[in-house]
Coordinates of C-alpha atoms in Angstrom, one line a residue:
X1 CA 18.3 -110.3 -37.4
X2 CA 19.2 -106.6 -36.8
X3 CA 22.8 -105.5 -36.5
X4 CA 23.4 -102.1 -35.0
X5 CA 26.9 -100.9 -35.9
X6 CA 29.0 -97.8 -35.2
X7 CA 27.3 -97.4 -31.8
X8 CA 28.4 -96.5 -28.3
X9 CA 27.8 -99.8 -26.4
X10 CA 27.9 -100.2 -22.6
X11 CA 31.0 -102.1 -21.4
X12 CA 31.3 -102.6 -17.7
X13 CA 32.3 -99.1 -16.4
X14 CA 31.3 -97.1 -19.4
X15 CA 30.5 -96.9 -23.1
X16 CA 32.8 -98.0 -25.9
X17 CA 32.5 -98.1 -29.7
X18 CA 31.0 -101.3 -30.9
X19 CA 28.0 -103.2 -32.3
X20 CA 25.0 -105.2 -31.1
X21 CA 23.0 -108.0 -32.8
X22 CA 19.3 -108.4 -32.1
X23 CA 17.7 -111.8 -32.9
X24 CA 14.0 -111.6 -32.7
X25 CA 13.2 -110.2 -29.2
X26 CA 16.6 -111.1 -27.7
X27 CA 20.1 -109.6 -27.7
X28 CA 22.6 -111.7 -29.5
X29 CA 26.3 -111.0 -30.0
X30 CA 27.8 -107.8 -28.5
X31 CA 31.2 -106.7 -29.9
X32 CA 33.5 -103.8 -29.3
X33 CA 35.7 -102.2 -32.0
X34 CA 39.2 -103.5 -31.7
X35 CA 38.4 -107.1 -31.0
X36 CA 37.0 -107.1 -27.5
X37 CA 33.5 -108.6 -27.2
X38 CA 30.7 -108.9 -24.7
X39 CA 31.0 -112.6 -24.2
X40 CA 28.7 -113.7 -27.0
X41 CA 30.9 -113.9 -30.0
X42 CA 34.1 -112.0 -30.3
X43 CA 35.7 -109.5 -32.7
X44 CA 34.3 -106.4 -34.3
X45 CA 31.3 -106.6 -36.5
X46 CA 32.1 -105.8 -40.1
X47 CA 28.8 -104.2 -41.0
X48 CA 28.3 -106.5 -44.1
X49 CA 24.8 -108.0 -44.6
X50 CA 24.7 -111.8 -44.3
X51 CA 23.5 -114.7 -42.3
X52 CA 23.0 -114.4 -38.5
X53 CA 25.2 -117.5 -38.1
X54 CA 27.1 -119.9 -40.2
X55 CA 24.9 -121.4 -42.9
X56 CA 22.0 -119.0 -42.0
X57 CA 20.6 -117.3 -45.1
X58 CA 18.2 -115.0 -43.2
X59 CA 18.5 -111.4 -44.1
X60 CA 20.4 -109.2 -41.7
X61 CA 19.2 -105.6 -41.4
X62 CA 22.2 -103.3 -40.7
X63 CA 21.5 -100.1 -38.8
X64 CA 24.3 -97.5 -38.6
X65 CA 24.0 -95.7 -35.3
X66 CA 26.3 -92.9 -36.4
X67 CA 28.1 -92.9 -33.0
X68 CA 24.9 -92.7 -30.9
X69 CA 24.3 -94.8 -27.8
X70 CA 22.7 -98.2 -28.2
X71 CA 20.9 -99.2 -25.0
X72 CA 18.2 -101.6 -24.0
X73 CA 14.6 -100.4 -23.7
X74 CA 13.9 -98.9 -20.3
X75 CA 11.2 -100.1 -18.0
X76 CA 9.5 -97.5 -15.7
X77 CA 7.4 -99.2 -13.1
X78 CA 6.2 -96.0 -11.4
X79 CA 4.9 -93.0 -13.4
X80 CA 1.7 -91.0 -13.2
X81 CA 1.6 -89.2 -16.5
X82 CA 3.3 -87.1 -19.1
X83 CA 2.7 -84.8 -22.1
X84 CA -0.4 -83.2 -20.5
X85 CA -2.2 -86.3 -19.4
X86 CA -2.5 -88.4 -16.3
X87 CA -3.0 -92.2 -16.4
X88 CA -5.8 -92.1 -13.8
X89 CA -8.1 -89.8 -15.9
X90 CA -7.0 -90.0 -19.5
X91 CA -9.3 -91.0 -22.3
X92 CA -7.9 -93.7 -24.6
X93 CA -6.4 -91.2 -27.0
X94 CA -4.6 -89.6 -24.1
X95 CA -3.3 -92.9 -23.0
X96 CA -1.9 -93.6 -26.5
X97 CA -0.2 -90.2 -26.6
X98 CA 1.5 -90.9 -23.3
X99 CA 2.7 -94.3 -24.3
X100 CA 3.9 -93.0 -27.7
X101 CA 5.9 -90.2 -26.0
X102 CA 7.5 -92.8 -23.6
X103 CA 8.5 -95.0 -26.5
X104 CA 10.0 -92.1 -28.2
X105 CA 12.3 -91.6 -25.2
X106 CA 13.4 -95.2 -25.1
X107 CA 10.9 -96.5 -22.6
X108 CA 9.4 -99.8 -23.8
X109 CA 7.4 -101.0 -20.8
X110 CA 5.5 -99.2 -18.1
X111 CA 3.3 -99.7 -15.0
X112 CA 0.8 -96.8 -15.1
X113 CA 0.5 -95.5 -11.5
X114 CA -2.6 -94.2 -9.7
X115 CA -2.9 -91.7 -6.9
X116 CA -4.9 -91.6 -3.7
X117 CA -8.4 -91.1 -5.1
X118 CA -12.0 -92.3 -4.6
X119 CA -12.7 -95.9 -5.5
X120 CA -14.9 -95.0 -8.5
X121 CA -12.0 -93.0 -10.1
X122 CA -9.5 -95.8 -9.4
X123 CA -11.9 -98.3 -10.9
X124 CA -12.1 -96.3 -14.1
X125 CA -8.4 -95.9 -14.2
X126 CA -7.8 -99.6 -13.8
X127 CA -10.3 -100.5 -16.5
X128 CA -8.8 -98.0 -18.9
X129 CA -5.3 -99.4 -18.3
X130 CA -6.6 -102.9 -19.0
X131 CA -8.3 -101.8 -22.2
X132 CA -5.2 -100.0 -23.6
X133 CA -2.9 -102.9 -22.5
X134 CA -5.0 -105.3 -24.5
X135 CA -4.7 -103.0 -27.6
X136 CA -1.0 -102.6 -27.2
X137 CA 0.1 -106.0 -26.0
X138 CA -1.9 -107.9 -28.5
X139 CA -4.8 -109.2 -26.5
X140 CA -3.2 -109.8 -23.1
X141 CA -3.7 -107.4 -20.3
X142 CA -0.4 -108.3 -18.5
X143 CA 1.8 -111.1 -17.1
X144 CA 2.6 -112.2 -13.6
X145 CA 5.1 -110.4 -11.4
X146 CA 6.9 -112.1 -8.5
X147 CA 8.7 -109.1 -7.1
X148 CA 9.3 -105.6 -8.2
X149 CA 12.7 -106.4 -9.5
X150 CA 11.6 -109.7 -11.1
X151 CA 8.5 -108.0 -12.4
X152 CA 10.6 -105.4 -14.3
X153 CA 12.5 -108.3 -15.9
X154 CA 9.3 -110.1 -16.9
X155 CA 7.9 -106.8 -18.2
X156 CA 10.9 -106.5 -20.4
X157 CA 10.0 -109.7 -22.1
X158 CA 6.6 -108.4 -23.0
X159 CA 7.3 -104.7 -23.4
X160 CA 8.3 -104.4 -27.0
X161 CA 7.3 -101.1 -28.4
X162 CA 5.6 -101.9 -31.7
X163 CA 3.7 -105.0 -30.8
X164 CA 0.3 -103.6 -31.5
X165 CA -2.8 -105.5 -32.3
X166 CA -5.7 -104.0 -34.1
X167 CA -6.7 -100.4 -33.7
X168 CA -5.7 -97.7 -36.1
X169 CA -2.0 -98.4 -36.0
X170 CA -1.2 -95.8 -33.3
X171 CA -0.3 -98.5 -30.8
X172 CA 2.6 -99.7 -33.0
X173 CA 4.8 -96.9 -31.5
X174 CA 3.6 -97.3 -27.9
X175 CA 5.4 -98.4 -24.8
X176 CA 3.7 -101.5 -23.5
X177 CA 1.6 -101.2 -20.3
X178 CA 2.6 -104.3 -18.3
X179 CA 1.1 -103.6 -14.9
X180 CA -0.9 -101.1 -12.8
X181 CA 0.8 -99.6 -9.8
X182 CA -1.7 -98.6 -7.0
X183 CA -0.1 -95.9 -5.0
X184 CA -2.6 -95.6 -2.2
X185 CA -5.1 -95.0 -0.9
X186 CA -4.0 -96.9 2.2
X187 CA -1.7 -94.4 3.7
X188 CA -0.8 -92.5 6.8
X189 CA -2.5 -89.1 6.2
X190 CA 0.4 -87.1 7.7
X191 CA 2.7 -88.6 5.1
X192 CA 0.4 -88.1 2.2
X193 CA 2.9 -85.9 0.4
X194 CA 1.6 -85.0 -3.0
X195 CA -1.4 -87.4 -2.4
X196 CA -4.7 -85.9 -1.3
X197 CA -5.2 -86.8 2.4
X198 CA -9.0 -86.4 2.0
X199 CA -9.1 -89.7 0.1
X200 CA -6.8 -91.7 2.5
X201 CA -8.6 -94.7 3.9
X202 CA -7.7 -97.8 6.0
X203 CA -6.6 -100.9 4.1
X204 CA -9.6 -102.6 2.5
X205 CA -9.1 -106.1 0.9
X206 CA -12.5 -105.9 -0.7
X207 CA -11.8 -102.7 -2.5
X208 CA -8.3 -103.9 -3.5
X209 CA -9.8 -107.0 -5.1
X210 CA -12.4 -105.0 -6.9
X211 CA -9.7 -102.8 -8.4
X212 CA -7.7 -106.0 -9.5
X213 CA -10.9 -107.3 -11.2
X214 CA -11.4 -104.0 -13.0
X215 CA -7.8 -104.1 -14.2
X216 CA -8.3 -107.7 -15.5
X217 CA -5.5 -108.8 -13.3
X218 CA -3.1 -106.0 -14.4
X219 CA -2.6 -104.6 -10.9
X220 CA 0.9 -105.7 -9.9
X221 CA 1.9 -103.4 -7.0
X222 CA 0.1 -101.9 -4.1
X223 CA 1.9 -99.2 -2.1
X224 CA 0.7 -98.7 1.5
X225 CA 1.7 -97.6 5.0
X226 CA 2.6 -100.6 7.2
X227 CA 1.8 -98.9 10.5
X228 CA -1.9 -98.0 9.9
X229 CA -4.7 -100.1 11.5
X230 CA -5.4 -103.2 9.5
X231 CA -2.1 -103.1 7.6
X232 CA -0.8 -106.4 8.9
X233 CA -3.9 -108.3 8.0
X234 CA -4.0 -106.7 4.6
X235 CA -0.3 -107.5 3.8
X236 CA -0.6 -111.1 4.9
X237 CA -3.8 -111.5 2.8
X238 CA -2.6 -110.0 -0.5
X239 CA 1.2 -110.5 -0.5
X240 CA 0.9 -113.7 -2.5
X241 CA -1.1 -111.9 -5.2
X242 CA 0.9 -108.7 -5.9
X243 CA 4.0 -106.9 -4.8
X244 CA 3.3 -105.0 -1.5
X245 CA 5.4 -101.9 -1.2
X246 CA 5.9 -99.7 1.8
X247 CA 5.2 -96.0 1.2
X248 CA 4.2 -92.7 2.6
X249 CA 5.0 -93.8 6.1
X250 CA 5.9 -92.9 9.6
X251 CA 6.6 -96.5 10.4
X252 CA 9.4 -97.5 12.8
X253 CA 12.1 -99.9 11.9
X254 CA 10.3 -102.6 13.8
X255 CA 7.0 -101.9 12.0
X256 CA 8.7 -102.3 8.7
X257 CA 10.6 -105.5 9.6
X258 CA 7.2 -107.0 10.7
X259 CA 5.6 -106.0 7.4
X260 CA 8.5 -107.5 5.4
X261 CA 8.1 -110.7 7.4
X262 CA 4.4 -110.8 6.5
X263 CA 5.3 -110.6 2.7
X264 CA 5.9 -107.0 1.8
X265 CA 9.0 -106.9 -0.5
X266 CA 9.5 -103.4 -1.9
X267 CA 9.8 -99.7 -1.0
X268 CA 8.2 -96.9 -2.9
X269 CA 10.5 -93.9 -3.7
X270 CA 12.9 -94.6 -0.9
X271 CA 13.5 -91.6 1.5
X272 CA 10.7 -89.6 0.0
X273 CA 7.5 -89.3 2.1
X274 CA 9.1 -91.4 4.8
X275 CA 10.0 -90.5 8.4
X276 CA 13.7 -89.6 8.2
X277 CA 16.3 -92.1 9.4
X278 CA 18.5 -91.1 12.4
X279 CA 21.3 -92.9 14.2
X280 CA 18.8 -94.1 16.9
X281 CA 15.6 -94.4 14.9
X282 CA 16.4 -96.1 11.5
X283 CA 12.7 -96.3 10.6
X284 CA 11.6 -97.4 7.1
X285 CA 14.8 -96.3 5.3
X286 CA 17.0 -98.1 7.7
X287 CA 14.9 -101.3 7.5
X288 CA 15.0 -101.3 3.7
X289 CA 18.8 -100.8 3.6
X290 CA 19.4 -103.3 6.4
X291 CA 17.4 -106.2 5.1
X292 CA 19.0 -108.2 2.2
X293 CA 16.1 -108.9 -0.2
X294 CA 14.0 -105.8 -0.3
X295 CA 13.9 -103.8 -3.6
X296 CA 13.7 -100.1 -3.4
X297 CA 12.8 -97.3 -5.8
X298 CA 15.0 -94.2 -6.3
X299 CA 14.1 -91.0 -8.0
X300 CA 17.4 -89.9 -9.5
X301 CA 16.4 -86.5 -10.8
X302 CA 18.8 -84.4 -8.6
X303 CA 15.8 -82.9 -6.8
X304 CA 14.1 -85.7 -4.9
X305 CA 17.4 -87.1 -3.7
X306 CA 20.8 -85.5 -3.3
X307 CA 23.4 -87.3 -5.5
X308 CA 25.4 -88.3 -2.4
X309 CA 22.3 -90.1 -1.0
X310 CA 21.9 -91.9 -4.3
X311 CA 25.5 -93.0 -4.3
X312 CA 25.3 -94.2 -0.7
X313 CA 22.0 -96.0 -1.3
X314 CA 23.5 -97.7 -4.3
X315 CA 26.4 -99.0 -2.4
X316 CA 24.2 -100.3 0.4
X317 CA 21.5 -101.8 -1.9
X318 CA 24.0 -103.4 -4.3
X319 CA 23.4 -104.0 -8.0
X320 CA 20.2 -106.0 -7.8
X321 CA 17.9 -104.1 -5.5
X322 CA 17.6 -100.5 -6.7
X323 CA 14.7 -99.7 -9.1
X324 CA 15.1 -96.4 -10.9
X325 CA 11.8 -94.7 -11.5
X326 CA 10.6 -91.4 -12.9
X327 CA 7.5 -90.9 -10.8
X328 CA 6.6 -88.4 -13.6
X329 CA 3.4 -86.4 -13.7
X330 CA 1.4 -84.8 -16.5
X331 CA 3.9 -81.9 -17.1
X332 CA 6.7 -84.3 -18.1
X333 CA 7.6 -83.8 -21.7
X334 CA 6.0 -80.3 -21.9
X335 CA 7.8 -77.0 -22.2
X336 CA 9.0 -75.2 -19.1
X337 CA 6.1 -73.5 -17.4
X338 CA 3.8 -73.5 -14.4
X339 CA 1.4 -76.5 -14.4

């Protein structure tokens, strides 16, 4: 067991001095200095080594946080790259460097995300992600995901930085790749945003299945526009296999509700690359906020969304539906400059 003492631990509305016990891959007792506890024990932890419970002689490793924050590992389900590399074209060493950087920033599990690109490029990206996932995750490419929110929770169970298998030991400090996120290429060209509209194509179940095969089943999310020709048939066909997310869209409120009824369950970077909501045309944003079971990504970097929009969305979505993402690209983690 590991006992982290002298830490700042989250307690409802903020952080407070306290300690956290970690038993294997699970959090155990959380305690706050002064006697308040997190519902799993009670009282402040003394910091003495000893058994994890009464009569337990297992060694306890005590870590003094020195007043730093003790937080859970973060899960980023949507990111394209960092430290000079992109997931869709990086060699294995580049993939490892990205995953090491993410682990160093407290991210323990990720879904490498593609862009709208030709099928051969996407096939290579999916195969590379599967290969590195097997190295980092100890032989398993990835687990099942039922929804984007549930998927993040399941990823957390797998995504322990440091669970390497084989290799030269680099993987021991990597965030775990627990899924592949296909962002495109089945989009509305006029809402391509940072995607290349030259590679936008209509929904293609055969292509999608080939990419899933190349990833060894690691594809967990497909982001697409629900209003394009063939979208309804595509959604109804694949919604039971992966999370279908609405993205890069001019869709009306009615289009989106129909897509959700067919099995779509998620929204990619809500507000961004979507036709704006108005008081008479709620469109995709209005549909996501209106329906009760749709999860939605938010990029909370102060640039993609105004803080007031984030606060409003959080109130409307509630505690269980928002999914914070970085949507990072290869310049993340580098010095300021032009990239």
